[in-house]
PDB file of C-alpha atoms in Angstrom:
ATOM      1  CA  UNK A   9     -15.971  -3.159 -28.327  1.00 57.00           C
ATOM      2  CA  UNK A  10     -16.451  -4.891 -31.664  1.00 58.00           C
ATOM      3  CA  UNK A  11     -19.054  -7.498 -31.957  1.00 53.00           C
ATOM      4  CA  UNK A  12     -16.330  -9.994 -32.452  1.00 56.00           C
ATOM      5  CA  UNK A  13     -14.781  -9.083 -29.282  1.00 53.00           C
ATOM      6  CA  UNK A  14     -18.049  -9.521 -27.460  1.00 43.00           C
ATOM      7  CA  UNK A  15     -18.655 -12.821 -28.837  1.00 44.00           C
ATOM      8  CA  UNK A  16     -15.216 -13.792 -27.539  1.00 51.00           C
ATOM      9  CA  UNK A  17     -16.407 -12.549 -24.293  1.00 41.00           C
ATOM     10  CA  UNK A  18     -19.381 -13.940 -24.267  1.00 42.00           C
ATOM     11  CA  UNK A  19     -17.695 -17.636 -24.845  1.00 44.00           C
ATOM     12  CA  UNK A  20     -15.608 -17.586 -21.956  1.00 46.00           C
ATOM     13  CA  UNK A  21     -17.696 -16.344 -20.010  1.00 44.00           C
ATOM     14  CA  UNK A  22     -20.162 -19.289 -20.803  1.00 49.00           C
ATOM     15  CA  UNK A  23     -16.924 -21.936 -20.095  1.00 48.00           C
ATOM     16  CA  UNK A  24     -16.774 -20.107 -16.561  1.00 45.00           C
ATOM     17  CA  UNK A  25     -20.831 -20.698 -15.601  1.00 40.00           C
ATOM     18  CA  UNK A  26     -20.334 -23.798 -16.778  1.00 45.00           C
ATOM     19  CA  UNK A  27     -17.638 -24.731 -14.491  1.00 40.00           C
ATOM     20  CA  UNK A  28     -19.157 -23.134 -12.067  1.00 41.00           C
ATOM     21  CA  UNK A  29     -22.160 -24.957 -12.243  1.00 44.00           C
ATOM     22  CA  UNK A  30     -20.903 -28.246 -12.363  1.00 41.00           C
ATOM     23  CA  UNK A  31     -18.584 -27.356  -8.959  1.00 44.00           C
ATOM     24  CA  UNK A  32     -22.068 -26.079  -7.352  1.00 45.00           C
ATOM     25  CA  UNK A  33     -23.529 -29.389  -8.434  1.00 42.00           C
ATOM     26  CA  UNK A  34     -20.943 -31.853  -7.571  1.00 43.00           C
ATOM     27  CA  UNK A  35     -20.785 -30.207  -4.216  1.00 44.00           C
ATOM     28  CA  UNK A  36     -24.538 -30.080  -3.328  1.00 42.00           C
ATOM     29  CA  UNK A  37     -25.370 -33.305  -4.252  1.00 45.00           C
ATOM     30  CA  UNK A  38     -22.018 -35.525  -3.397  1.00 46.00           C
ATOM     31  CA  UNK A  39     -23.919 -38.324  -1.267  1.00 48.00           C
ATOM     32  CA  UNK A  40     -27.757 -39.057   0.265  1.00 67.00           C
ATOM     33  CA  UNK A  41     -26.694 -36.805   2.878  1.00 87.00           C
ATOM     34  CA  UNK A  42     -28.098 -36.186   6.572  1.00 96.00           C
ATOM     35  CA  UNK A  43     -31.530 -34.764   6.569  1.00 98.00           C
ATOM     36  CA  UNK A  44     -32.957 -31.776   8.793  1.00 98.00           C
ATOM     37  CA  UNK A  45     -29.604 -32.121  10.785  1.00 98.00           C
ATOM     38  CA  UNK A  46     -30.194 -29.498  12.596  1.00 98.00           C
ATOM     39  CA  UNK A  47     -34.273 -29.688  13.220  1.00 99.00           C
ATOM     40  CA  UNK A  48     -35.046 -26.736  11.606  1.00 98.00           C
ATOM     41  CA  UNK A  49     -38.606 -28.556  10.974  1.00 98.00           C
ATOM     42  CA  UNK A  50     -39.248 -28.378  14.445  1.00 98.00           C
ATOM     43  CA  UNK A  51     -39.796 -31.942  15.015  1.00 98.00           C
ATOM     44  CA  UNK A  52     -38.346 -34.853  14.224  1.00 99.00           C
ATOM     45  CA  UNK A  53     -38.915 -35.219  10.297  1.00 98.00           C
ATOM     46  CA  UNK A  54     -36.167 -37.750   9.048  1.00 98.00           C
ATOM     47  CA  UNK A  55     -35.137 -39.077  11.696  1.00 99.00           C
ATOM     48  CA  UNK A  56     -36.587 -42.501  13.848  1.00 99.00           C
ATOM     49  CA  UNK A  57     -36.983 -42.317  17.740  1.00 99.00           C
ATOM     50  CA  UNK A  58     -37.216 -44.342  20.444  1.00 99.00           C
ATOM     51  CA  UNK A  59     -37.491 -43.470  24.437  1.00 98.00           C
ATOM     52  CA  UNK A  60     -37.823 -39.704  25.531  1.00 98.00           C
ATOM     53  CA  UNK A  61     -37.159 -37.529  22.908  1.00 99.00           C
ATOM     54  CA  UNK A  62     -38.199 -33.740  22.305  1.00 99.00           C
ATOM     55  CA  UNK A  63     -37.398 -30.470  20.151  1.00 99.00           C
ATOM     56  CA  UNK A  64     -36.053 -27.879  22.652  1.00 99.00           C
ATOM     57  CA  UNK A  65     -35.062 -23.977  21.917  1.00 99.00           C
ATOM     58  CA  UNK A  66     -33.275 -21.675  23.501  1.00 98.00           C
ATOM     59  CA  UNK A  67     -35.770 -21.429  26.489  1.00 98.00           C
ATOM     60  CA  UNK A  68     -34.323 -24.639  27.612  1.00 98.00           C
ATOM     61  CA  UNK A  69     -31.417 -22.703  28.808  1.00 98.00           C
ATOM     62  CA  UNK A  70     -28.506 -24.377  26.947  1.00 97.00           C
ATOM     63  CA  UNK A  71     -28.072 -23.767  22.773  1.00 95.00           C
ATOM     64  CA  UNK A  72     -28.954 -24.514  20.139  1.00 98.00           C
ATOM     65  CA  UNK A  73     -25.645 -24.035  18.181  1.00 98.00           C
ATOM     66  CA  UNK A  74     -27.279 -24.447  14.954  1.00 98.00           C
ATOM     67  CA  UNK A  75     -30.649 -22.523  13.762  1.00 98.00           C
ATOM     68  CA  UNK A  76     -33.536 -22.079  16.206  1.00 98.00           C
ATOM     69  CA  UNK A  77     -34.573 -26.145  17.498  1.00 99.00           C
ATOM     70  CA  UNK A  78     -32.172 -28.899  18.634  1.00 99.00           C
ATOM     71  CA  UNK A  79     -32.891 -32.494  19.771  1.00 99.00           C
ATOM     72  CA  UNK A  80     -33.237 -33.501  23.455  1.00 99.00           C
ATOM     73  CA  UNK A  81     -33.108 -37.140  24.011  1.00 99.00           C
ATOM     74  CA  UNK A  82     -34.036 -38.171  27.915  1.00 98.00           C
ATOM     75  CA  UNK A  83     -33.992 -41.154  30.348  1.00 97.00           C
ATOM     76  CA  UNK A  84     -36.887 -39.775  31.913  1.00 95.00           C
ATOM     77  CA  UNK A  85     -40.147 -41.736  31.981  1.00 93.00           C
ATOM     78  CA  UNK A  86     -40.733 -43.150  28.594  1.00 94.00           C
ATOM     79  CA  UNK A  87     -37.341 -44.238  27.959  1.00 96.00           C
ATOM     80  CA  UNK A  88     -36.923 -48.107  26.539  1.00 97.00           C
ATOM     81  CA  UNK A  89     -34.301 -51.213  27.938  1.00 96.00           C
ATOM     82  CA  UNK A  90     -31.527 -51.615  26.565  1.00 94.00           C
ATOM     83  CA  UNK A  91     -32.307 -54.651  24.496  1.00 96.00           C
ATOM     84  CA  UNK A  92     -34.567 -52.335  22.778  1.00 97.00           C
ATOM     85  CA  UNK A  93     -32.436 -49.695  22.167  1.00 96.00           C
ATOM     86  CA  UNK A  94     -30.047 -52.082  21.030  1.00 96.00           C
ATOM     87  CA  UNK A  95     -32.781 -53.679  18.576  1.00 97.00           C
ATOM     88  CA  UNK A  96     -33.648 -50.162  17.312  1.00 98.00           C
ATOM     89  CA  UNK A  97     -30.311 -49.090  16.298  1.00 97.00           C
ATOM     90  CA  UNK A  98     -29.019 -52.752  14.874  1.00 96.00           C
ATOM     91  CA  UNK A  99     -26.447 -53.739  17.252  1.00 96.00           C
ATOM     92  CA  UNK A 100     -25.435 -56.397  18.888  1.00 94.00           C
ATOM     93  CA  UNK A 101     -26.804 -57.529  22.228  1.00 94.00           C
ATOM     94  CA  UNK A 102     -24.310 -56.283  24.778  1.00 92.00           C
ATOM     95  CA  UNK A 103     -22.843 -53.571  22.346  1.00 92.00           C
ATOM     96  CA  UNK A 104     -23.940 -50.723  24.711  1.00 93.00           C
ATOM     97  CA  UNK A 105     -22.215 -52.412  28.310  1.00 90.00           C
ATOM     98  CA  UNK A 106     -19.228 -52.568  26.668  1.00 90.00           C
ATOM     99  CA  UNK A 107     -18.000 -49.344  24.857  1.00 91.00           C
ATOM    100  CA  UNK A 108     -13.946 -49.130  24.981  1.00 87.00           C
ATOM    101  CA  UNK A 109     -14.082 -45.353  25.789  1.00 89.00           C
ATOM    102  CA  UNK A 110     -16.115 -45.482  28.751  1.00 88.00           C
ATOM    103  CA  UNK A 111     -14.586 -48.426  30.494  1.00 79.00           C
ATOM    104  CA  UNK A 112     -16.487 -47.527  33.535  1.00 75.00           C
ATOM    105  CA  UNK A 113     -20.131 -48.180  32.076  1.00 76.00           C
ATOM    106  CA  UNK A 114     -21.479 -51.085  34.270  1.00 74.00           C
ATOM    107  CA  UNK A 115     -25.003 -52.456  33.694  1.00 83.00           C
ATOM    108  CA  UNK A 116     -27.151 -49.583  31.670  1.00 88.00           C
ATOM    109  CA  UNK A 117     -30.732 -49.675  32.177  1.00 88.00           C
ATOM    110  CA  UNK A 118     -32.774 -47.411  30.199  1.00 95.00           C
ATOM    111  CA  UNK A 119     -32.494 -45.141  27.891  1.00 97.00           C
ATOM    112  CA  UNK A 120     -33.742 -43.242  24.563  1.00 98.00           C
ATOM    113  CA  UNK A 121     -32.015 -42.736  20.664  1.00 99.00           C
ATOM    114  CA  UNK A 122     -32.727 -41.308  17.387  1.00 99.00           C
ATOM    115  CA  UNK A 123     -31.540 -43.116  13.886  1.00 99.00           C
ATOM    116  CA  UNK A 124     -30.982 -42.132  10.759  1.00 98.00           C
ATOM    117  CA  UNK A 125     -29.866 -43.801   7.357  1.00 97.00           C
ATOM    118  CA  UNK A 126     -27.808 -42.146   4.890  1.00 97.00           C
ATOM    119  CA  UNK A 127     -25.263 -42.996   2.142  1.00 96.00           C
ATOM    120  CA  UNK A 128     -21.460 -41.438   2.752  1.00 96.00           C
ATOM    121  CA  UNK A 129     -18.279 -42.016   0.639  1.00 96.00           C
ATOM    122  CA  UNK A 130     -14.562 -42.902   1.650  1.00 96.00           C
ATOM    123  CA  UNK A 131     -13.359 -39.459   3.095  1.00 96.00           C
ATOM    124  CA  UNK A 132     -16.912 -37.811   3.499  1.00 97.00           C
ATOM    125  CA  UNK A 133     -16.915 -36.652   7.042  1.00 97.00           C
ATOM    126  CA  UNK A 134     -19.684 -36.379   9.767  1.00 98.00           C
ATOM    127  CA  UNK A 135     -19.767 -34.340  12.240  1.00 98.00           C
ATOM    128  CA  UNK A 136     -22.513 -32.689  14.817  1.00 99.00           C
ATOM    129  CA  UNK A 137     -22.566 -30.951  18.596  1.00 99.00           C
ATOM    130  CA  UNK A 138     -23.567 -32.504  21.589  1.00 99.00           C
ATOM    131  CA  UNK A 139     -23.831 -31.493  25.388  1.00 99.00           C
ATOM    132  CA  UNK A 140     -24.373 -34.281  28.084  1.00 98.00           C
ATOM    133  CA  UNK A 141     -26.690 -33.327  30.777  1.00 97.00           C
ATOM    134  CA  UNK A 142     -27.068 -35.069  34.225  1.00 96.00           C
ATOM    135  CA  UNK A 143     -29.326 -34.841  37.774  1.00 94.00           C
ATOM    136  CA  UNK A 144     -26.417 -37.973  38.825  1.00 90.00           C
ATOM    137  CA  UNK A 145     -23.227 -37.080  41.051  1.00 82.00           C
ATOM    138  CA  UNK A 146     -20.240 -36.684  38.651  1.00 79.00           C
ATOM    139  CA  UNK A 147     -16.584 -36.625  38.508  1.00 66.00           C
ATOM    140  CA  UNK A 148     -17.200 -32.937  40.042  1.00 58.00           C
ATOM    141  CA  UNK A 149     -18.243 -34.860  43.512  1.00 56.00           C
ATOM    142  CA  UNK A 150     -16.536 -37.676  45.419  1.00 53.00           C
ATOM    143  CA  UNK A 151     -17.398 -40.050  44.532  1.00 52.00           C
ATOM    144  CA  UNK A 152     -20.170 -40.130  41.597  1.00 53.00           C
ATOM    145  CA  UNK A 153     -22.614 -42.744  42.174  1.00 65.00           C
ATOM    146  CA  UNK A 154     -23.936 -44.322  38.851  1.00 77.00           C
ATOM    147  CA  UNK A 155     -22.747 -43.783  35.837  1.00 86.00           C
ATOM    148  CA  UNK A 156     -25.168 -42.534  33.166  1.00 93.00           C
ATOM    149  CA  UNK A 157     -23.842 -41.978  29.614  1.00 95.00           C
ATOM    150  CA  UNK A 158     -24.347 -40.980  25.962  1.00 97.00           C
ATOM    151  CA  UNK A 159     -23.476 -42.638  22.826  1.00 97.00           C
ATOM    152  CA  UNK A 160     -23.044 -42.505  19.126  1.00 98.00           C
ATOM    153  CA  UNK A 161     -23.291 -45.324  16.387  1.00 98.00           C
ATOM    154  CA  UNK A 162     -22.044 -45.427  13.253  1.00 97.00           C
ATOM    155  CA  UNK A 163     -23.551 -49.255  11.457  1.00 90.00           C
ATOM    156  CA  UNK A 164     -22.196 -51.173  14.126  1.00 89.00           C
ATOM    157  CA  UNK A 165     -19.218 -49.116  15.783  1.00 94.00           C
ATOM    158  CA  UNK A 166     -20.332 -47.592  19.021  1.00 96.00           C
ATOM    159  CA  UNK A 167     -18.431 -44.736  20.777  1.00 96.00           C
ATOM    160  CA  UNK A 168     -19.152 -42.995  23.712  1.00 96.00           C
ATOM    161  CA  UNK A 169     -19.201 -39.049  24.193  1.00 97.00           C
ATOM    162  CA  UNK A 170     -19.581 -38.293  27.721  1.00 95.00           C
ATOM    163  CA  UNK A 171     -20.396 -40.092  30.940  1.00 93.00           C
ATOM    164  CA  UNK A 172     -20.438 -39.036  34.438  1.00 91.00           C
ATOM    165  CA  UNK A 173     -16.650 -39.734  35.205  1.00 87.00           C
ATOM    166  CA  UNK A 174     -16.622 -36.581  32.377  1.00 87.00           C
ATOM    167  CA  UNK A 175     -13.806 -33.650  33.919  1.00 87.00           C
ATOM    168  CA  UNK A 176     -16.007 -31.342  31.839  1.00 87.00           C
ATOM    169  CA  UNK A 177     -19.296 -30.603  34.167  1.00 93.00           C
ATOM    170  CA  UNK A 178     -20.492 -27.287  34.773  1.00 95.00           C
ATOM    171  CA  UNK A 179     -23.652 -25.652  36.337  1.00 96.00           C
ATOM    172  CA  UNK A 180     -26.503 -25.794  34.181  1.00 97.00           C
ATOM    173  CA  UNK A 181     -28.769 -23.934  33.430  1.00 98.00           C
ATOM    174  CA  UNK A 182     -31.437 -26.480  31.927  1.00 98.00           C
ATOM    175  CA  UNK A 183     -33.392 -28.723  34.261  1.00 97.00           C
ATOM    176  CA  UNK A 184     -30.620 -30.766  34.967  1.00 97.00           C
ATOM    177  CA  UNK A 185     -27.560 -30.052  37.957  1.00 96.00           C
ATOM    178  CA  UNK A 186     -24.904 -29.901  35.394  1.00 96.00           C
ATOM    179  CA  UNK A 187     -23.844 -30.455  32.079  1.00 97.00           C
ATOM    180  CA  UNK A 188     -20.302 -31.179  29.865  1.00 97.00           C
ATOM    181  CA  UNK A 189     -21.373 -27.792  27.383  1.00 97.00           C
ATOM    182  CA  UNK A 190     -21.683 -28.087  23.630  1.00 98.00           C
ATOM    183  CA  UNK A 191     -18.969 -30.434  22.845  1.00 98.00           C
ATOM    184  CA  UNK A 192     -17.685 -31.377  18.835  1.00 98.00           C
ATOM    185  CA  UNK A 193     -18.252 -35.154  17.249  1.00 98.00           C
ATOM    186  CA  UNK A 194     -16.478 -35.593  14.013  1.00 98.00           C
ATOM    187  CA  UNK A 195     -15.667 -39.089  12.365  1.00 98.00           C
ATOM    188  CA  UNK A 196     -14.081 -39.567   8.707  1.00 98.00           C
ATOM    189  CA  UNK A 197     -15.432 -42.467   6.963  1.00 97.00           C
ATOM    190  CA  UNK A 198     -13.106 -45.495   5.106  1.00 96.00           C
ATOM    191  CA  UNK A 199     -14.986 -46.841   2.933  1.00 96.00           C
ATOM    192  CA  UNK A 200     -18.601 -46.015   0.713  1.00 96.00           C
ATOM    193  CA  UNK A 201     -21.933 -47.383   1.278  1.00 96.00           C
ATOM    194  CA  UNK A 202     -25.056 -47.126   3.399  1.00 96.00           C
ATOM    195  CA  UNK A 203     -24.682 -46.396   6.956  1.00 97.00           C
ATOM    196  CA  UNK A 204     -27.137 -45.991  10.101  1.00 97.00           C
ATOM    197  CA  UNK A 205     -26.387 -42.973  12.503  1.00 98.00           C
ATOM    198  CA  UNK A 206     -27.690 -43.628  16.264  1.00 98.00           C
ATOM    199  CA  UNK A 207     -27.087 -41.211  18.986  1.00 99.00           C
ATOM    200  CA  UNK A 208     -28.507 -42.089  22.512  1.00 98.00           C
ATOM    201  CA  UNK A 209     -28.354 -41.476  26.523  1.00 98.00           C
ATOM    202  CA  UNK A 210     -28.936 -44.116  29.124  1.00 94.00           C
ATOM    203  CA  UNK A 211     -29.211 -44.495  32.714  1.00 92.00           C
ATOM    204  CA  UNK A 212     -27.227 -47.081  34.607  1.00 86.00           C
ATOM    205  CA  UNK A 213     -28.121 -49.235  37.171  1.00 74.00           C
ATOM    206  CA  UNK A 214     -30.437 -47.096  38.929  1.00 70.00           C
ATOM    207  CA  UNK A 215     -33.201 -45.450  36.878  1.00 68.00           C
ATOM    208  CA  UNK A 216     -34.007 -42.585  40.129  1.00 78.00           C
ATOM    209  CA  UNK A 217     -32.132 -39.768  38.732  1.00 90.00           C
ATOM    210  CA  UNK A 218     -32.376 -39.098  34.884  1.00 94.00           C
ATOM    211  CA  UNK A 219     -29.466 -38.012  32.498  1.00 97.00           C
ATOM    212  CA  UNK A 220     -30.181 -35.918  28.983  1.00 98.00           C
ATOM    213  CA  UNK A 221     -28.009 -35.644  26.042  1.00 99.00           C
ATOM    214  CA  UNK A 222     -28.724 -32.527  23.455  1.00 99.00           C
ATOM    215  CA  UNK A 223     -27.866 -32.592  19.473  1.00 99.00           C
ATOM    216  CA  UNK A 224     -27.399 -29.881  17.165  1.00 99.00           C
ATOM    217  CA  UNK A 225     -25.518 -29.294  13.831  1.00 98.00           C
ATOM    218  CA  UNK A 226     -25.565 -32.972  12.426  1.00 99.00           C
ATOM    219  CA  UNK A 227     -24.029 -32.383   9.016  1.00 98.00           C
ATOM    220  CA  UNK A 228     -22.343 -34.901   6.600  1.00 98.00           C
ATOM    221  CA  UNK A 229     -19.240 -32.766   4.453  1.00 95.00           C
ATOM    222  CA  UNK A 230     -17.934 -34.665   1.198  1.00 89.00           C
ATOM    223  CA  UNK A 231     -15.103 -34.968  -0.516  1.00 77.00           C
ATOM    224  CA  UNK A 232     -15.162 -34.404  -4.313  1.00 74.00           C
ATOM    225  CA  UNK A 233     -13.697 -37.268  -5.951  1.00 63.00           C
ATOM    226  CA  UNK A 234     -10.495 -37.144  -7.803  1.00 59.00           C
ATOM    227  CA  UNK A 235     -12.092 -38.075 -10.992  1.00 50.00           C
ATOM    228  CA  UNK A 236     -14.869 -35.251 -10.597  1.00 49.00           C
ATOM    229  CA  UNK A 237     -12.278 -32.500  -9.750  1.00 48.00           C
ATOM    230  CA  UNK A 238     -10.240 -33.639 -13.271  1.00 48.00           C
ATOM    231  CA  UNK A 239     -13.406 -33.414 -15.006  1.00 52.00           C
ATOM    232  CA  UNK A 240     -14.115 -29.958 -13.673  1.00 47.00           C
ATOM    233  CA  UNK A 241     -10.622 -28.559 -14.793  1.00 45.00           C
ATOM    234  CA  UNK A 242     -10.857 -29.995 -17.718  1.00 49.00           C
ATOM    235  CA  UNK A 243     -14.718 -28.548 -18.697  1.00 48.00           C
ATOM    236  CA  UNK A 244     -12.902 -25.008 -17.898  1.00 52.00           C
ATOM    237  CA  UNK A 245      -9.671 -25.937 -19.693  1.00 48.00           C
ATOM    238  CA  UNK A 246     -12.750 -26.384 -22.696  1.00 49.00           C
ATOM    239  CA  UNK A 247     -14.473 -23.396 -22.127  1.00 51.00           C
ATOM    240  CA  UNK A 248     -11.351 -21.600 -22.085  1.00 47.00           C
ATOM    241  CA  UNK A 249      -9.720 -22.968 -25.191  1.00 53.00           C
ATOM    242  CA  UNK A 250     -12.725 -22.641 -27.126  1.00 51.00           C
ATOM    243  CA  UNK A 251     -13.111 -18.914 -26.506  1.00 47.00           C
ATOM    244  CA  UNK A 252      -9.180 -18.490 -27.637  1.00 44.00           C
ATOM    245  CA  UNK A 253      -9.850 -20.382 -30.445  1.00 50.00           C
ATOM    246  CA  UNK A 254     -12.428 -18.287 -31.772  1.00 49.00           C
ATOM    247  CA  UNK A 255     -10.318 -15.089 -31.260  1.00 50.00           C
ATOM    248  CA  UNK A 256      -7.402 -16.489 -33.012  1.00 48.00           C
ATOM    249  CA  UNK A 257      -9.649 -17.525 -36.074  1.00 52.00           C
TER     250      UNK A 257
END
């Protein structure tokens, strides 16, 4: 190969890395994104808590999904009222006795929650794994007594993941009669800004048998932005031209 060949080489190559590296970076840093999502830190670094909360592994006889530690939030002794869980994760009062997926929540009592803040564009997507854990009668017995549930928030949106009128209880293996298994939470966001993340579990009405909720896997996936992507084609389109250019001179 002739040195002028190599330089060619050598050019196009460089427009390549380059585009490379600007992919890697556009992709790595899109948005502030979720933090120790899957608490690999072995504690609760990033995130705020309120109630019963712990960092379980494996020996608690259900997951983790993701890495070696997962969350375990609690109703047990510890756990807060709702008008300070409510407080904690900026809702309004009344926001957690009236969730339009689990028409059946009544009067919740206690409970626990962790929060964080993070900044997500229109499109970015969040997702994590959950498994709702109970000591109450379910939907498995006739008929289930009180209703404990869990809970995400999203700013002020509140959506429930499981209760015990769930069809999906099994045996557990944990402390706790049964549980729904590692279930899938994904939600696609509208619009850009700021936006608080609260998952929780409560007990209703009664506060004599307790109800868990485990979280694993809490990851926030972007979108590149139209405008990024063109810029990307175009810095290899550059790369690219240049090293023709120099072989045709």
């Amino acid at each position: 190969m002739s040195t002028r060949q190599l330089f060619n080489v050598l050019i196009l190559c460089s427009g390549t890395v380059s585009l490379v590296s600007a992919a890697t970076l556009l992709s790595a840093n899109p948005a502030l994104a979720i933090v120790n999502g899957s608490f690999e830190t072995g504690d609760f670094t990033e995130w705020a808590t309120i109630g019963n909360t712990s960092i379980e592994t494996a020996a608690f006889g259900s997951g983790p999904t993701d890495g070696d530690f997962q969350a375990l939030l609690t109703t047990d002794f510890g756990s807060v009222p709702v008008s300070d869980l409510e407080t904690f994760l900026g809702l309004t009062a009344g926001s957690l006795a009236t969730i339009p997926n689990l028409p059946n929540v009544g009067t919740p009592r206690e409970g626990s929650a962790i929060q964080q803040t993070f900044t997500a564009h229109a499109g970015d997507v969040l997702t994590f794994d959950w498994n709702f854990l109970t000591n109450e009668s379910t939907s498995s017995f006739t008929p289930e007594t009180f209703n404990d549930f869990s809970f995400v928030s999203i700013a002020k949106m509140v959506d429930g993941l499981a209760d015990t009128n769930s069809p999906l209880f099994i045996t557990s293996l944990t402390r706790f009669f049964q549980e729904t298994g590692f279930q899938s939470f994904s939600y696609t966001f509208e619009t850009s800004g700021s936006f608080s993340l609260g998952i929780g579990v409560f007990d209703e009405d009664d506060t004599a048998f307790s109800s868990g909720l485990l979280i694993d896997n809490v990851e926030l996936t972007s979108v590149p932005e139209p405008a990024s992507i063109l810029g990307l084609l175009a810095l290899g389109a550059l790369g690219t031209g240049t090293a023709f250019k120099k072989k045709t001179a």
